[in-house]
């Protein structure tokens, strides 16, 4: 009656008092829901969220329980109570794991954690959710996987780029000797490209492009490694020329492979109509810009 005569705040207070004083009353659940709705309509988000959550906890088997818990989380989010929203979205996902909104709730919880500045829990939460990511989390988890794989590759980059091919004696100037001297670089090349391949496999567009560009650059640097071989000082002119020509031919294969990799990235970007810094770097590399020259300086 209070609500009907334009006194919704008093109505909400009366309904809450009625529910509190009569725990076994058959109409208690309806009264709690009605009080929560009235508080929400009055623009009292903290009280409304608490009322919806209290009903949901008191009547978990009620068909409205999941909606009430979700409403509490949304109200807190909209009221910029980031910490409260994160906690309430987690409670919803935990209490109602089969609800179709669980994926959305988990994604919203991460947003709320970031808004609250709770960086300590974001990483752990992502690790938990991305084991079997729900549809709503697929893009976030793909981006996380791509970023981690790319970072793992780049963590090895400086050490990889610094390795040089040196043949220390005439006796080492054999196929077996060259293979042994090249082994550390080849091992590093395979490890680094595995990481970039994992970044590509994430499917997250920025990391697909980053992984492809950097794979091409790793191929280019392997070509430089072969091209810039350091040979023994006591070789004859003919031996030195032959060794340098052999290295240059092998290097050319890796330069060509890098060009193919970058071209594929640029072509895919054009076909799929996307662009980013990695695609721009690939275009520049194909023009010979931003990468060491293919030809060795005289």
XYZ file of N, CA and C in Angstrom, residues 19-239:
663
model
N 10.219 -9.219 6.199
C 10.986 -10.429 5.879
C 11.923 -10.807 7.020
N 12.509 -9.810 7.652
C 13.444 -10.062 8.743
C 12.730 -10.656 9.961
N 11.519 -10.182 10.214
C 10.792 -10.609 11.417
C 10.054 -11.924 11.239
N 9.883 -12.369 9.983
C 9.078 -13.565 9.720
C 9.818 -14.528 8.796
N 10.877 -15.184 9.292
C 11.705 -16.047 8.438
C 10.962 -17.225 7.832
N 9.817 -17.644 8.427
C 9.084 -18.800 7.893
C 7.830 -18.389 7.113
N 7.644 -17.118 6.899
C 6.465 -16.640 6.174
C 6.534 -17.069 4.708
N 5.489 -17.656 4.154
C 5.514 -18.121 2.761
C 5.760 -16.997 1.752
N 5.406 -15.771 2.086
C 5.599 -14.668 1.158
C 6.921 -13.946 1.321
N 7.811 -14.499 2.132
C 9.063 -13.800 2.457
C 9.946 -13.584 1.224
N 10.081 -14.600 0.376
C 10.934 -14.476 -0.807
C 10.437 -13.358 -1.716
N 9.121 -13.314 -1.954
C 8.552 -12.263 -2.797
C 8.799 -10.889 -2.191
N 8.674 -10.790 -0.871
C 8.886 -9.506 -0.200
C 10.338 -9.042 -0.363
N 11.283 -9.968 -0.256
C 12.695 -9.609 -0.390
C 13.016 -9.129 -1.805
N 12.455 -9.822 -2.800
C 12.679 -9.413 -4.183
C 12.073 -8.038 -4.437
N 10.835 -7.844 -3.947
C 10.155 -6.569 -4.152
C 10.930 -5.424 -3.499
N 11.461 -5.649 -2.311
C 12.242 -4.617 -1.626
C 13.495 -4.269 -2.433
N 14.169 -5.301 -2.981
C 15.375 -5.065 -3.776
C 15.060 -4.251 -5.027
N 13.965 -4.579 -5.708
C 13.555 -3.858 -6.920
C 13.255 -2.396 -6.591
N 12.552 -2.166 -5.481
C 12.223 -0.805 -5.082
C 13.488 0.004 -4.774
N 14.424 -0.602 -4.074
C 15.668 0.088 -3.743
C 16.464 0.432 -5.006
N 16.448 -0.470 -5.954
C 17.136 -0.210 -7.223
C 16.483 0.960 -7.951
N 15.148 0.969 -7.992
C 14.436 2.041 -8.678
C 14.617 3.390 -7.986
N 14.904 3.366 -6.702
C 15.122 4.593 -5.933
C 16.546 5.139 -6.100
N 17.394 4.391 -6.837
C 18.771 4.832 -7.020
C 19.633 4.664 -5.793
N 19.385 3.584 -5.055
C 20.195 3.280 -3.876
C 20.944 1.964 -4.133
N 21.998 2.028 -4.979
C 22.636 0.809 -5.484
C 23.241 -0.093 -4.422
N 23.885 0.484 -3.434
C 24.516 -0.359 -2.414
C 23.474 -1.191 -1.681
N 22.350 -0.557 -1.307
C 21.299 -1.275 -0.596
C 20.584 -2.268 -1.513
N 20.364 -1.861 -2.764
C 19.686 -2.747 -3.715
C 20.518 -4.000 -3.964
N 21.821 -3.817 -4.206
C 22.697 -4.965 -4.459
C 22.721 -5.900 -3.260
N 22.826 -5.321 -2.067
C 22.837 -6.142 -0.858
C 21.525 -6.904 -0.698
N 20.401 -6.262 -1.055
C 19.093 -6.909 -0.925
C 18.946 -8.056 -1.918
N 19.382 -7.843 -3.158
C 19.308 -8.921 -4.157
C 20.194 -10.093 -3.733
N 21.395 -9.790 -3.255
C 22.317 -10.855 -2.862
C 21.790 -11.607 -1.638
N 21.189 -10.882 -0.711
C 20.643 -11.518 0.487
C 19.524 -12.489 0.117
N 18.664 -12.091 -0.819
C 17.598 -12.985 -1.274
C 18.194 -14.226 -1.936
N 19.178 -14.013 -2.809
C 19.771 -15.137 -3.542
C 20.397 -16.151 -2.595
N 21.046 -15.661 -1.551
C 21.676 -16.562 -0.581
C 20.640 -17.266 0.293
N 19.529 -16.569 0.574
C 18.493 -17.164 1.424
C 17.666 -18.207 0.687
N 17.509 -18.036 -0.635
C 16.656 -18.929 -1.425
C 17.409 -19.415 -2.675
N 18.469 -20.189 -2.494
C 19.289 -20.618 -3.642
C 18.531 -21.485 -4.645
N 17.469 -22.161 -4.202
C 16.706 -23.020 -5.116
C 15.615 -22.260 -5.863
N 15.365 -21.030 -5.491
C 14.341 -20.222 -6.171
C 14.802 -19.929 -7.596
N 13.880 -19.975 -8.530
C 14.242 -19.756 -9.934
C 14.799 -18.346 -10.168
N 14.556 -17.440 -9.235
C 15.048 -16.066 -9.368
C 16.415 -15.850 -8.708
N 16.963 -16.886 -8.072
C 18.189 -16.717 -7.284
C 19.376 -16.303 -8.151
N 19.545 -16.963 -9.286
C 20.674 -16.621 -10.158
C 20.538 -15.202 -10.692
N 19.326 -14.830 -11.117
C 19.112 -13.470 -11.621
C 19.412 -12.439 -10.545
N 19.003 -12.735 -9.319
C 19.226 -11.790 -8.225
C 20.719 -11.594 -7.964
N 21.490 -12.701 -7.955
C 22.931 -12.593 -7.733
C 23.597 -11.811 -8.866
N 23.181 -12.089 -10.090
C 23.746 -11.384 -11.244
C 23.383 -9.899 -11.198
N 22.120 -9.619 -10.836
C 21.690 -8.229 -10.709
C 22.540 -7.482 -9.684
N 22.843 -8.135 -8.573
C 23.658 -7.503 -7.542
C 25.027 -7.116 -8.094
N 25.609 -8.025 -8.892
C 26.925 -7.740 -9.476
C 26.856 -6.583 -10.467
N 25.839 -6.590 -11.324
C 25.700 -5.533 -12.331
C 25.453 -4.179 -11.669
N 24.621 -4.165 -10.639
C 24.340 -2.911 -9.932
C 25.620 -2.342 -9.332
N 26.440 -3.195 -8.723
C 27.696 -2.715 -8.132
C 28.662 -2.237 -9.218
N 28.694 -2.949 -10.326
C 29.562 -2.505 -11.431
C 29.127 -1.135 -11.940
N 27.813 -0.982 -12.175
C 27.305 0.290 -12.701
C 27.471 1.433 -11.712
N 27.527 1.097 -10.428
C 27.735 2.111 -9.392
C 29.220 2.387 -9.159
N 30.081 1.772 -9.995
C 31.538 1.940 -9.912
C 32.135 1.390 -8.613
N 31.453 0.413 -8.052
C 32.017 -0.317 -6.914
C 32.762 -1.516 -7.494
N 33.968 -1.257 -8.003
C 34.705 -2.287 -8.732
C 35.029 -3.497 -7.858
N 35.494 -3.259 -6.654
C 35.851 -4.371 -5.766
C 34.616 -5.204 -5.426
N 33.510 -4.525 -5.122
C 32.276 -5.247 -4.818
C 31.746 -6.012 -6.012
N 31.843 -5.411 -7.201
C 31.387 -6.084 -8.417
C 32.221 -7.334 -8.682
N 33.547 -7.235 -8.533
C 34.428 -8.391 -8.748
C 34.056 -9.527 -7.807
N 33.834 -9.188 -6.552
C 33.464 -10.217 -5.572
C 32.119 -10.846 -5.914
N 31.152 -10.036 -6.348
C 29.807 -10.541 -6.596
C 29.737 -11.344 -7.890
N 30.484 -10.930 -8.910
C 30.538 -11.735 -10.139
C 31.166 -13.098 -9.861
N 32.196 -13.123 -9.012
C 32.818 -14.401 -8.650
C 31.824 -15.282 -7.909
N 31.059 -14.686 -6.994
C 30.056 -15.460 -6.257
C 29.017 -16.043 -7.208
N 28.613 -15.260 -8.212
C 27.648 -15.753 -9.201
C 28.213 -16.950 -9.961
N 29.446 -16.810 -10.471
C 30.050 -17.895 -11.250
C 30.269 -19.141 -10.400
N 30.582 -18.950 -9.125
C 30.821 -20.079 -8.230
C 29.525 -20.778 -7.845
N 28.493 -20.001 -7.556
C 27.234 -20.566 -7.070
C 26.364 -21.128 -8.198
N 26.505 -20.573 -9.396
C 25.646 -20.987 -10.512
C 26.508 -21.337 -11.728
N 27.370 -22.359 -11.609
C 28.346 -22.660 -12.665
C 27.742 -23.080 -13.995
N 26.476 -23.485 -14.018
C 25.859 -23.924 -15.268
C 25.036 -22.828 -15.936
N 24.976 -21.682 -15.319
C 24.220 -20.572 -15.907
C 24.929 -20.103 -17.184
N 24.194 -19.817 -18.252
C 24.841 -19.393 -19.509
C 25.584 -18.064 -19.403
N 25.365 -17.321 -18.334
C 26.046 -16.029 -18.179
C 27.372 -16.130 -17.435
N 27.820 -17.334 -17.122
C 29.052 -17.489 -16.354
C 30.249 -16.895 -17.097
N 30.321 -17.147 -18.399
C 31.429 -16.586 -19.179
C 31.444 -15.074 -19.126
N 30.282 -14.462 -19.286
C 30.190 -13.011 -19.204
C 30.563 -12.519 -17.812
N 30.130 -13.271 -16.803
C 30.443 -12.874 -15.426
C 31.950 -12.921 -15.171
N 32.631 -13.958 -15.684
C 34.075 -14.059 -15.494
C 34.800 -12.920 -16.201
N 34.346 -12.612 -17.427
C 34.956 -11.502 -18.162
C 34.729 -10.184 -17.434
N 33.508 -9.995 -16.923
C 33.198 -8.764 -16.190
C 34.010 -8.684 -14.901
N 34.256 -9.819 -14.269
C 35.065 -9.828 -13.040
C 36.481 -9.337 -13.334
N 37.075 -9.767 -14.457
C 38.416 -9.315 -14.795
C 38.453 -7.808 -15.018
N 37.432 -7.300 -15.713
C 37.348 -5.852 -15.934
C 37.263 -5.131 -14.590
N 36.448 -5.682 -13.689
C 36.286 -5.061 -12.375
C 37.583 -5.115 -11.570
N 38.306 -6.226 -11.649
C 39.580 -6.331 -10.937
C 40.573 -5.279 -11.438
N 40.606 -5.086 -12.758
C 41.493 -4.056 -13.315
C 41.080 -2.675 -12.837
N 39.772 -2.424 -12.856
C 39.265 -1.122 -12.411
C 39.586 -0.876 -10.944
N 39.580 -1.951 -10.166
C 39.876 -1.832 -8.739
C 41.377 -1.769 -8.455
N 42.179 -1.991 -9.500
C 43.628 -1.988 -9.316
C 44.149 -3.224 -8.617
N 43.358 -4.306 -8.669
C 43.734 -5.542 -7.979
C 44.595 -6.404 -8.893
N 45.800 -5.925 -9.194
C 46.675 -6.638 -10.116
C 47.131 -7.983 -9.565
N 47.143 -8.126 -8.253
C 47.614 -9.381 -7.652
C 46.736 -10.556 -8.053
N 45.447 -10.311 -8.232
C 44.532 -11.409 -8.532
C 44.273 -11.601 -10.018
N 44.642 -10.624 -10.856
C 44.310 -10.720 -12.279
C 45.038 -11.880 -12.940
N 46.344 -12.001 -12.690
C 47.111 -13.073 -13.314
C 46.613 -14.444 -12.904
N 46.362 -14.626 -11.621
C 45.871 -15.916 -11.129
C 44.492 -16.219 -11.694
N 43.667 -15.191 -11.800
C 42.313 -15.386 -12.330
C 42.355 -15.773 -13.802
N 43.213 -15.115 -14.569
C 43.350 -15.451 -15.990
C 43.881 -16.874 -16.163
N 44.865 -17.236 -15.349
C 45.411 -18.594 -15.443
C 44.328 -19.629 -15.178
N 43.470 -19.358 -14.215
C 42.390 -20.297 -13.887
C 41.362 -20.365 -15.014
N 40.947 -19.212 -15.498
C 39.878 -19.173 -16.493
C 40.328 -19.677 -17.860
N 41.594 -19.472 -18.178
C 42.066 -19.800 -19.521
C 42.439 -21.267 -19.694
N 42.302 -22.076 -18.646
C 42.507 -23.521 -18.809
C 41.456 -24.080 -19.756
N 40.201 -23.724 -19.501
C 39.105 -24.069 -20.406
C 38.271 -22.804 -20.591
N 38.717 -21.890 -21.439
C 38.062 -20.582 -21.507
C 36.648 -20.652 -22.059
N 35.683 -20.008 -21.392
C 34.343 -19.897 -21.960
C 34.382 -18.982 -23.173
N 33.328 -19.022 -23.959
C 33.302 -18.250 -25.199
C 33.568 -16.766 -24.953
N 32.983 -16.238 -23.889
C 33.149 -14.813 -23.601
C 34.597 -14.458 -23.261
N 35.396 -15.464 -22.885
C 36.785 -15.221 -22.501
C 37.765 -15.626 -23.597
N 37.270 -16.145 -24.713
C 38.148 -16.708 -25.738
C 39.159 -15.687 -26.251
N 38.699 -14.492 -26.570
C 39.605 -13.475 -27.115
C 40.637 -13.047 -26.074
N 40.204 -12.877 -24.829
C 41.120 -12.470 -23.760
C 42.193 -13.529 -23.540
N 41.773 -14.795 -23.520
C 42.729 -15.882 -23.283
C 43.669 -16.063 -24.466
N 43.156 -15.873 -25.688
C 44.018 -15.967 -26.864
C 45.072 -14.872 -26.831
N 44.666 -13.670 -26.465
C 45.607 -12.557 -26.379
C 46.670 -12.842 -25.314
N 46.247 -13.403 -24.194
C 47.177 -13.726 -23.117
C 48.186 -14.778 -23.581
N 47.694 -15.819 -24.252
C 48.586 -16.884 -24.721
C 49.561 -16.355 -25.765
N 49.051 -15.535 -26.688
C 49.913 -14.976 -27.720
C 50.990 -14.077 -27.141
N 50.597 -13.233 -26.189
C 51.558 -12.326 -25.569
C 52.648 -13.094 -24.825
N 52.249 -14.147 -24.106
C 53.219 -14.929 -23.337
C 54.202 -15.647 -24.262
N 53.691 -16.233 -25.351
C 54.562 -16.958 -26.283
C 55.526 -16.003 -26.976
N 55.017 -14.850 -27.392
C 55.880 -13.886 -28.072
C 56.954 -13.370 -27.121
N 56.572 -13.085 -25.898
C 57.540 -12.607 -24.906
C 58.624 -13.651 -24.651
N 58.233 -14.929 -24.640
C 59.214 -15.992 -24.431
C 60.232 -16.019 -25.565
N 59.747 -15.809 -26.789
C 60.664 -15.754 -27.921
C 61.592 -14.550 -27.851
N 61.024 -13.386 -27.532
C 61.839 -12.172 -27.482
C 62.847 -12.201 -26.333
N 62.544 -12.955 -25.287
C 63.491 -13.068 -24.176
C 64.793 -13.743 -24.628
N 64.724 -14.540 -25.694
C 65.913 -15.230 -26.216
C 66.554 -14.476 -27.384
N 65.915 -13.379 -27.810
C 66.319 -12.760 -29.079
C 67.753 -12.241 -29.058
N 68.128 -11.474 -28.060
C 69.462 -10.871 -28.053
C 70.555 -11.936 -28.074
N 70.366 -12.986 -27.291
C 71.362 -14.060 -27.271
C 71.429 -14.750 -28.629
N 70.281 -14.939 -29.269
C 70.234 -15.560 -30.591
C 70.959 -14.696 -31.620
N 70.629 -13.408 -31.639
C 71.201 -12.516 -32.642
C 72.714 -12.381 -32.489
N 73.218 -12.535 -31.286
C 74.650 -12.317 -31.033
C 75.527 -13.482 -31.476
N 74.972 -14.655 -31.678
C 75.784 -15.825 -32.029
C 76.403 -15.660 -33.417
N 77.690 -15.963 -33.544
C 78.419 -15.837 -34.813
C 78.990 -17.190 -35.232
N 79.130 -17.352 -36.534
C 79.689 -18.594 -37.083
C 81.194 -18.398 -37.292
N 81.970 -19.204 -36.606
C 83.429 -19.102 -36.713
C 84.020 -20.485 -36.961
N 84.755 -20.591 -38.052
C 85.493 -21.812 -38.371
C 86.939 -21.555 -37.987
N 87.433 -22.302 -37.017
C 88.717 -21.945 -36.398
C 89.931 -22.570 -37.079
N 89.701 -23.594 -37.900
C 90.862 -24.236 -38.536
C 90.456 -24.836 -39.869
N 91.476 -25.149 -40.678
C 91.198 -25.804 -41.958
C 90.519 -27.149 -41.739
N 90.932 -27.842 -40.687
C 90.368 -29.169 -40.422
C 88.868 -29.102 -40.138
N 88.406 -27.957 -39.639
C 86.982 -27.796 -39.328
C 86.167 -27.417 -40.556
N 86.853 -27.140 -41.653
C 86.165 -26.689 -42.856
C 85.647 -27.888 -43.649
N 84.797 -28.676 -42.968
C 84.120 -29.821 -43.572
C 82.633 -29.709 -43.240
N 81.838 -30.547 -43.865
C 80.397 -30.496 -43.579
C 80.134 -30.750 -42.096
N 80.820 -31.749 -41.539
C 80.625 -32.069 -40.125
C 81.135 -30.940 -39.245
N 82.267 -30.349 -39.621
C 82.828 -29.271 -38.822
C 81.946 -28.029 -38.833
N 81.424 -27.685 -40.004
C 80.543 -26.512 -40.118
C 79.242 -26.757 -39.360
N 78.727 -27.975 -39.470
C 77.496 -28.298 -38.734
C 77.697 -28.158 -37.229
N 78.841 -28.594 -36.729
C 79.122 -28.494 -35.300
C 79.234 -27.037 -34.864
N 79.871 -26.215 -35.714
C 80.016 -24.795 -35.386
C 78.674 -24.058 -35.445
N 77.775 -24.546 -36.298
C 76.462 -23.909 -36.479
C 75.432 -24.383 -35.468
N 75.715 -25.477 -34.775
C 74.708 -26.115 -33.919
C 74.104 -25.184 -32.873
N 74.897 -24.378 -32.134
C 74.274 -23.494 -31.119
C 73.279 -22.501 -31.736
N 73.653 -21.943 -32.907
C 72.755 -20.980 -33.562
C 71.501 -21.681 -34.053
N 71.665 -22.851 -34.635
C 70.507 -23.582 -35.158
C 69.562 -23.970 -34.034
N 70.123 -24.407 -32.919
C 69.306 -24.765 -31.759
C 68.532 -23.544 -31.248
N 69.220 -22.415 -31.164
C 68.562 -21.179 -30.713
C 67.492 -20.744 -31.715
N 67.778 -20.890 -33.000
C 66.809 -20.530 -34.042
C 65.534 -21.367 -33.923
N 65.690 -22.639 -33.709
C 64.522 -23.523 -33.586
C 63.704 -23.188 -32.333
N 64.394 -22.892 -31.230
C 63.696 -22.566 -29.984
C 62.917 -21.265 -30.118
N 63.538 -20.277 -30.731
C 62.901 -18.974 -30.833
C 61.721 -19.017 -31.794
N 61.865 -19.758 -32.878
C 60.747 -19.839 -33.829
C 59.600 -20.681 -33.280
N 59.904 -21.619 -32.388
C 58.824 -22.363 -31.730
C 57.940 -21.411 -30.931
N 58.582 -20.504 -30.228
C 57.811 -19.533 -29.437
C 56.973 -18.646 -30.338
N 57.547 -18.176 -31.434
C 56.789 -17.310 -32.340
C 55.661 -18.082 -33.029
N 55.893 -19.358 -33.288
C 54.830 -20.192 -33.866
C 53.680 -20.353 -32.884
N 53.996 -20.477 -31.606
C 52.947 -20.557 -30.586
C 52.161 -19.249 -30.504
N 52.856 -18.123 -30.678
C 52.162 -16.831 -30.699
C 51.189 -16.774 -31.870
N 51.622 -17.266 -33.022
C 50.746 -17.313 -34.198
C 49.561 -18.229 -33.945
N 49.823 -19.366 -33.303
C 48.766 -20.350 -33.051
C 47.720 -19.848 -32.072
N 48.028 -18.803 -31.306
C 47.041 -18.258 -30.371
C 45.812 -17.737 -31.099
N 45.997 -17.301 -32.342
C 44.876 -16.766 -33.108
C 44.554 -15.321 -32.792
N 45.204 -14.717 -31.800
C 44.971 -13.311 -31.464
C 45.645 -12.450 -32.533
N 44.894 -11.639 -33.275
C 45.446 -10.931 -34.439
C 46.758 -10.191 -34.202
N 46.915 -9.432 -33.114
C 48.197 -8.728 -32.950
C 49.382 -9.676 -32.820
N 49.168 -10.803 -32.134
C 50.273 -11.728 -31.907
C 50.497 -12.644 -33.096
N 49.473 -12.872 -33.900
C 49.671 -13.580 -35.175
C 50.617 -12.765 -36.058
N 50.344 -11.464 -36.166
C 51.190 -10.598 -36.982
C 52.592 -10.477 -36.386
N 52.672 -10.293 -35.071
C 53.979 -10.157 -34.417
C 54.805 -11.427 -34.593
N 54.163 -12.581 -34.391
C 54.874 -13.850 -34.517
C 55.387 -14.082 -35.923
N 54.580 -13.719 -36.916
C 55.014 -13.919 -38.311
C 56.145 -12.978 -38.688
N 56.011 -11.711 -38.279
C 57.101 -10.785 -38.604
C 58.399 -11.240 -37.964
N 58.342 -11.592 -36.681
C 59.562 -11.929 -35.960
C 60.137 -13.263 -36.431
N 59.282 -14.169 -36.891
C 59.784 -15.408 -37.495
C 60.604 -15.081 -38.733
N 60.077 -14.179 -39.568
C 60.830 -13.754 -40.749
C 62.149 -13.107 -40.371
N 62.135 -12.298 -39.303
C 63.368 -11.635 -38.892
C 64.376 -12.658 -38.363
N 63.904 -13.694 -37.671
C 64.808 -14.751 -37.200
C 65.435 -15.478 -38.388
N 64.642 -15.711 -39.437
C 65.173 -16.327 -40.659
C 66.213 -15.422 -41.311
N 65.945 -14.141 -41.340
C 66.884 -13.170 -41.921
C 68.207 -13.176 -41.156
N 68.115 -13.205 -39.828
C 69.324 -13.194 -39.014
C 70.101 -14.504 -39.139
N 69.412 -15.583 -39.430
C 70.161 -16.825 -39.665
C 70.915 -16.722 -40.985
N 70.319 -16.050 -41.952
C 71.031 -15.788 -43.197
C 72.277 -14.952 -42.960
N 72.168 -13.937 -42.123
C 73.336 -13.108 -41.785
C 74.412 -13.946 -41.097
N 73.980 -14.843 -40.234
C 74.899 -15.731 -39.519
C 75.727 -16.543 -40.512
N 75.083 -17.091 -41.530
C 75.799 -17.879 -42.533
C 76.654 -16.994 -43.431
N 76.112 -15.863 -43.817
C 76.837 -14.960 -44.725
C 78.132 -14.442 -44.106
N 78.100 -14.153 -42.817
C 79.221 -13.481 -42.155
C 80.162 -14.463 -41.464
N 80.291 -15.651 -42.011
C 81.164 -16.656 -41.419
C 82.596 -16.122 -41.280
N 83.202 -16.414 -40.139
C 84.606 -16.055 -39.899
C 85.463 -17.270 -40.238
N 86.363 -17.121 -41.178
C 87.157 -18.244 -41.686
C 88.578 -18.196 -41.141
N 89.281 -19.343 -41.140
C 90.674 -19.361 -40.662
C 91.557 -18.434 -41.493
N 92.510 -17.825 -40.862
C 93.373 -16.864 -41.549
C 94.305 -17.530 -42.552
N 94.592 -18.826 -42.374
C 95.615 -19.464 -43.218
C 95.035 -20.139 -44.461
N 93.804 -19.812 -44.842
C 93.235 -20.385 -46.065
C 93.871 -19.754 -47.292
N 93.959 -20.529 -48.371
C 94.385 -19.952 -49.640
C 93.247 -19.091 -50.182
N 93.561 -18.264 -51.153
C 92.530 -17.409 -51.749
C 91.409 -18.254 -52.345
N 91.763 -19.351 -52.973
C 90.761 -20.213 -53.595
C 89.873 -20.862 -52.534
N 90.492 -21.320 -51.463
C 89.716 -21.932 -50.381
C 88.770 -20.909 -49.736
